[in-house]
Short mmCIF file of C-alpha atoms in Angstrom, two decimals:
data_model
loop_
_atom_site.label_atom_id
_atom_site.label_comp_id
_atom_site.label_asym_id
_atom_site.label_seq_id
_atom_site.Cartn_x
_atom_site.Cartn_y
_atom_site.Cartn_z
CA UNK A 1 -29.86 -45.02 9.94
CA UNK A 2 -27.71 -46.54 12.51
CA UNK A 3 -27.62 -50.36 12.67
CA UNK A 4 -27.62 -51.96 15.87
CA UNK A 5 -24.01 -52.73 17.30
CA UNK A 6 -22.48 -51.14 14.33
CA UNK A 7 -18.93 -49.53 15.70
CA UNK A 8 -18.76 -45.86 14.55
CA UNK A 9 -15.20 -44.88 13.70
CA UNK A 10 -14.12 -41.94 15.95
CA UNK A 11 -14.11 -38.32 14.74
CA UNK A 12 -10.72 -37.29 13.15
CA UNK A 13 -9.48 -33.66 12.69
CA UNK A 14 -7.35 -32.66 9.94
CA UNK A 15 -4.17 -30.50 10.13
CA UNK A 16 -6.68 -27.97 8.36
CA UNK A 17 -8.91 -27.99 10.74
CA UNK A 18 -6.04 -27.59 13.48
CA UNK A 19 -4.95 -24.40 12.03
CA UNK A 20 -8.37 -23.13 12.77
CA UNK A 21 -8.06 -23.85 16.23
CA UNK A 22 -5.35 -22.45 17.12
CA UNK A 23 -2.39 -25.04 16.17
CA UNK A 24 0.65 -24.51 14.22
CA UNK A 25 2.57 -27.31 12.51
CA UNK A 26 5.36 -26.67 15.45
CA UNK A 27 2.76 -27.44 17.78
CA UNK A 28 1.19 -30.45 15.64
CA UNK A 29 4.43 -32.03 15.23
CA UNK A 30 5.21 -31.46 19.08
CA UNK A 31 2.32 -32.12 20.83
CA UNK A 32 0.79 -34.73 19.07
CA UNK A 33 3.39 -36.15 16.64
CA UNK A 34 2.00 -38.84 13.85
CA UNK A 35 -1.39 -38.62 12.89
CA UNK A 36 -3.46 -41.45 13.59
CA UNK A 37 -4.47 -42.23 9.99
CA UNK A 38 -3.07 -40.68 7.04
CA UNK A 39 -5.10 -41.36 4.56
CA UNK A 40 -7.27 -39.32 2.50
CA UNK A 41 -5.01 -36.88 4.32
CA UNK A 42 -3.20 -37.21 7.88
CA UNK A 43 -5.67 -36.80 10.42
CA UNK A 44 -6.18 -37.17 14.42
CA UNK A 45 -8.06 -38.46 16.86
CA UNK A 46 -10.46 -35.77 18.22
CA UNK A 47 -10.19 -37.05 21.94
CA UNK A 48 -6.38 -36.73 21.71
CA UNK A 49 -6.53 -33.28 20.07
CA UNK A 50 -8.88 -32.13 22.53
CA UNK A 51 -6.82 -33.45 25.61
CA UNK A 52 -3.86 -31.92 24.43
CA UNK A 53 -5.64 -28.28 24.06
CA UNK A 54 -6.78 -28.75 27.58
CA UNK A 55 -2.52 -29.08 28.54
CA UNK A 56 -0.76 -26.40 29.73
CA UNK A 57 1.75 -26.51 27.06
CA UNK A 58 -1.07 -25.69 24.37
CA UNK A 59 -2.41 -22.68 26.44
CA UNK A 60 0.94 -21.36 26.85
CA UNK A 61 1.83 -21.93 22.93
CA UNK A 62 -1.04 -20.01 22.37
CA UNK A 63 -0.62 -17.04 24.96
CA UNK A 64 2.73 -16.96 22.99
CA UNK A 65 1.20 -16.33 19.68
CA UNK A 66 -1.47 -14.41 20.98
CA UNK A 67 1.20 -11.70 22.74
CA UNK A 68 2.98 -11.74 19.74
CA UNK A 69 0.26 -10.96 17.43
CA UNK A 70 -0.64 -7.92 19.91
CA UNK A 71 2.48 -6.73 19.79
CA UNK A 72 3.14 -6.64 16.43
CA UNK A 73 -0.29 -5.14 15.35
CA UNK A 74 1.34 -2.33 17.89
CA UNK A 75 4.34 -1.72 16.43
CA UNK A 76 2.72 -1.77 12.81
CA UNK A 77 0.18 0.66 14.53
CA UNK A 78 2.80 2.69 15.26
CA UNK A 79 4.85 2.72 11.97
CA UNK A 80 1.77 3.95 10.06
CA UNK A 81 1.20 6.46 12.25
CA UNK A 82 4.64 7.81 12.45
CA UNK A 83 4.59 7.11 8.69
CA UNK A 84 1.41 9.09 8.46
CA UNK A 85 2.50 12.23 10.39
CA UNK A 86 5.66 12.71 7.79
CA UNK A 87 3.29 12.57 5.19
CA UNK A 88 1.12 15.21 7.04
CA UNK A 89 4.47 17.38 7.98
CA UNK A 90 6.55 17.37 5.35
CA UNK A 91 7.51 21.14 3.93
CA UNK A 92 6.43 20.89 0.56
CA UNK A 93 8.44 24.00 -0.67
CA UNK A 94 8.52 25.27 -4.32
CA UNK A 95 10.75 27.73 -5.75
CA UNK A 96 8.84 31.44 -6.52
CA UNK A 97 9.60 32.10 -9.76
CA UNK A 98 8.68 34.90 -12.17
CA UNK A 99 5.71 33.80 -14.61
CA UNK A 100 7.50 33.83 -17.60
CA UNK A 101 10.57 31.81 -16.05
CA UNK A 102 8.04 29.33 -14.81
CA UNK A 103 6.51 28.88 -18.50
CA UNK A 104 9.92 28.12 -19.89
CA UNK A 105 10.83 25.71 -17.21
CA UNK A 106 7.66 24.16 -17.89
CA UNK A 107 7.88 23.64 -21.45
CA UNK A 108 11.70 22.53 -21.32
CA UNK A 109 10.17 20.41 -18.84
CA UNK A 110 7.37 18.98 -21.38
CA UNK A 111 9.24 18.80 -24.21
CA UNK A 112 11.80 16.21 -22.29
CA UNK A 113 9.28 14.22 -20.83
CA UNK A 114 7.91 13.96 -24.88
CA UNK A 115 11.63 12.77 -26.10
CA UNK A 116 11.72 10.59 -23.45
CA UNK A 117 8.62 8.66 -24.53
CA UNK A 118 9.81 8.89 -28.04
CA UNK A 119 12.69 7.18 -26.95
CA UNK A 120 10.84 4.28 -24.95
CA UNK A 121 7.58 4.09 -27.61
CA UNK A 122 8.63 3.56 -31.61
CA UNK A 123 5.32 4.80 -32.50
CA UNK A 124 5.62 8.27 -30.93
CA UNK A 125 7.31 11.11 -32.22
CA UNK A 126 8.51 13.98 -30.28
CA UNK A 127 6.24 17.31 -30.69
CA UNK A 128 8.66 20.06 -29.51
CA UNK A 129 6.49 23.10 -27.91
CA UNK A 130 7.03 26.81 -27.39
CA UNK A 131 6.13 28.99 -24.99
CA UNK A 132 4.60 31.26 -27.54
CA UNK A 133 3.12 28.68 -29.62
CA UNK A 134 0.96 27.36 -26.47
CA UNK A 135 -2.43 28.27 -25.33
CA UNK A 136 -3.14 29.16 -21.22
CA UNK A 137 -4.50 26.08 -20.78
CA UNK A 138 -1.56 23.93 -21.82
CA UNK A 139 0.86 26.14 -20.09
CA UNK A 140 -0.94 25.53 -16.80
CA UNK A 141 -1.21 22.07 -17.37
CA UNK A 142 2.82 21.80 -17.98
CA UNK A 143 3.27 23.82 -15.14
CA UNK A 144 1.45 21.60 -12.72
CA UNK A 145 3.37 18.51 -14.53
CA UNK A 146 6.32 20.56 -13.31
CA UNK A 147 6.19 21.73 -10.35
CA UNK A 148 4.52 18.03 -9.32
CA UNK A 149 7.64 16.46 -10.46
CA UNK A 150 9.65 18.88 -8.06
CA UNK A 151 7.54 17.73 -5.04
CA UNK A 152 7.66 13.91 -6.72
CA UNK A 153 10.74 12.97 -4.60
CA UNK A 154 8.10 13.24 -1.63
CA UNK A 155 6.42 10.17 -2.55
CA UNK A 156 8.93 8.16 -1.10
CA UNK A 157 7.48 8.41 2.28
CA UNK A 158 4.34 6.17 1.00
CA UNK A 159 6.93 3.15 0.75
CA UNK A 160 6.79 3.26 4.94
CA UNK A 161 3.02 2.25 4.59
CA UNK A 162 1.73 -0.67 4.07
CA UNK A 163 0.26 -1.73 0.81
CA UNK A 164 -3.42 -1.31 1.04
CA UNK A 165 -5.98 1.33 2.35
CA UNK A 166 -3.14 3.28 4.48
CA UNK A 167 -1.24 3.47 1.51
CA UNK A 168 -4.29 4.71 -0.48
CA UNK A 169 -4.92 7.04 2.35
CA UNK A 170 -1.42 8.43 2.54
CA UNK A 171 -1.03 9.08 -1.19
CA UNK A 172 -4.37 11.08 -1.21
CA UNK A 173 -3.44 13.42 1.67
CA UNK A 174 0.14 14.13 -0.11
CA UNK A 175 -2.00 14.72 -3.40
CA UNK A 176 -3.94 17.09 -1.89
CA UNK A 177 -1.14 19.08 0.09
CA UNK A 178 0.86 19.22 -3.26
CA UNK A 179 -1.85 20.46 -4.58
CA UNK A 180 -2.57 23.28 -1.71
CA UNK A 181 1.10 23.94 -2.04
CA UNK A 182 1.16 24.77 -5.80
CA UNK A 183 -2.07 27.07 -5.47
CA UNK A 184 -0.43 28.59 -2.68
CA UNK A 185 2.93 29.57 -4.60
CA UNK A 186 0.94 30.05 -8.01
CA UNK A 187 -2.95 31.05 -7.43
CA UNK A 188 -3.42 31.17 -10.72
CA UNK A 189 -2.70 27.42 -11.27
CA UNK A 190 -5.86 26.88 -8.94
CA UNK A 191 -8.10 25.93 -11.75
CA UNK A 192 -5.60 23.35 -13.20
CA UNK A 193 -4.74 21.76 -9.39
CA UNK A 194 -8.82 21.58 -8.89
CA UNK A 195 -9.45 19.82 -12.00
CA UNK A 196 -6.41 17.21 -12.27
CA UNK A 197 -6.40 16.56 -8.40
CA UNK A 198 -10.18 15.65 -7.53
CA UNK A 199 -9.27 14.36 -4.42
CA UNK A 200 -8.02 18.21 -3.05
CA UNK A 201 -11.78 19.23 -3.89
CA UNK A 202 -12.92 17.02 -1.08
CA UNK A 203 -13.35 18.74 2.18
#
């Protein structure tokens, strides 16, 4: 309870609270220079904060930063979309080869890829493969890992997106036309594609 005559010291505003407002340290240090106390942390009167965001410098400051914002959520607008559309576009060809051709390239292709984890891990030893020594199944699968890695180089274009859900977005629309693109050259990869690439079974 309030006693009687007691002087109430005025409300303050930290340079936290500022920020939330609409301030930047620019504009603290500008327009209303040293705080007014400084301890527990610098802080200002709330009748001079308040009669400085009723100035025209303040408005304009933040008209500034306002436009700028705009503009800039534009122009990112516009990278991802551009960004986006290459990702959509892109010819994702693959070379037609002969089925037996595409087995070998896919096991020389394997059997690399195994060295060169041998090389990186000390507890794995290289498992050379043959063609004729391989069941359907792992053929296909090698295949896929193959012709993937030819259509790899595309993945580039997800570095023009920004981190995030557009990123996320973008990588699962070029998974999916890879994916179209290998059943397209090989249909009998299809099963393979479908069950490695869940996200081409949407839609």
């Amino acid at each position: 309870m309030a006693v009687p005559g007691e002087l109430h010291a005025p409300a303050h505003c930290s340079v936290a609270e500022l920020l939330t407002r609409g301030w930047t340290p620019y504009l603290v240090r500008t327009l209303l220079g040293d705080p007014d106390r400084t301890e527990p942390v610098p802080l200002y009167l709330a009748p001079r904060v308040a009669a400085a965001e009723a100035g025209d410098a303040f408005g304009r400051a933040v008209a500034v930063r306002r436009r700028r914002a705009d503009a800039l959520r534009a122009a990112t607008g516009r990278r991802r979309e551009l960004a986006m559309e290459a990702v959509r576009s892109v010819p994702l060809d693959l070379p037609e080869l002969p089925a037996g051709e595409l087995a070998a390239r896919a096991v020389r292709h394997r059997n690399l890829r195994d060295a060169h984890r041998a090389a990186r891990s000390w507890g794995h030893r290289p498992r050379p493969v043959t063609v004729g020594g391989s069941s359907a199944a792992e053929l296909a699968r090698w295949e896929v890992d193959y012709l993937c890695d030819l259509l790899a180089g595309h993945r580039r274009l997800l570095e023009a997106l920004p981190p995030g859900t557009a990123r996320e977005e973008g990588d699962r629309l070029l998974r999916r036309r890879m994916s179209d693109a290998i059943i397209a050259a090989y249909p009998g990869l299809q099963r393979e594609c479908r069950r490695r690439l869940p996200a081409a079974r949407a839609g």
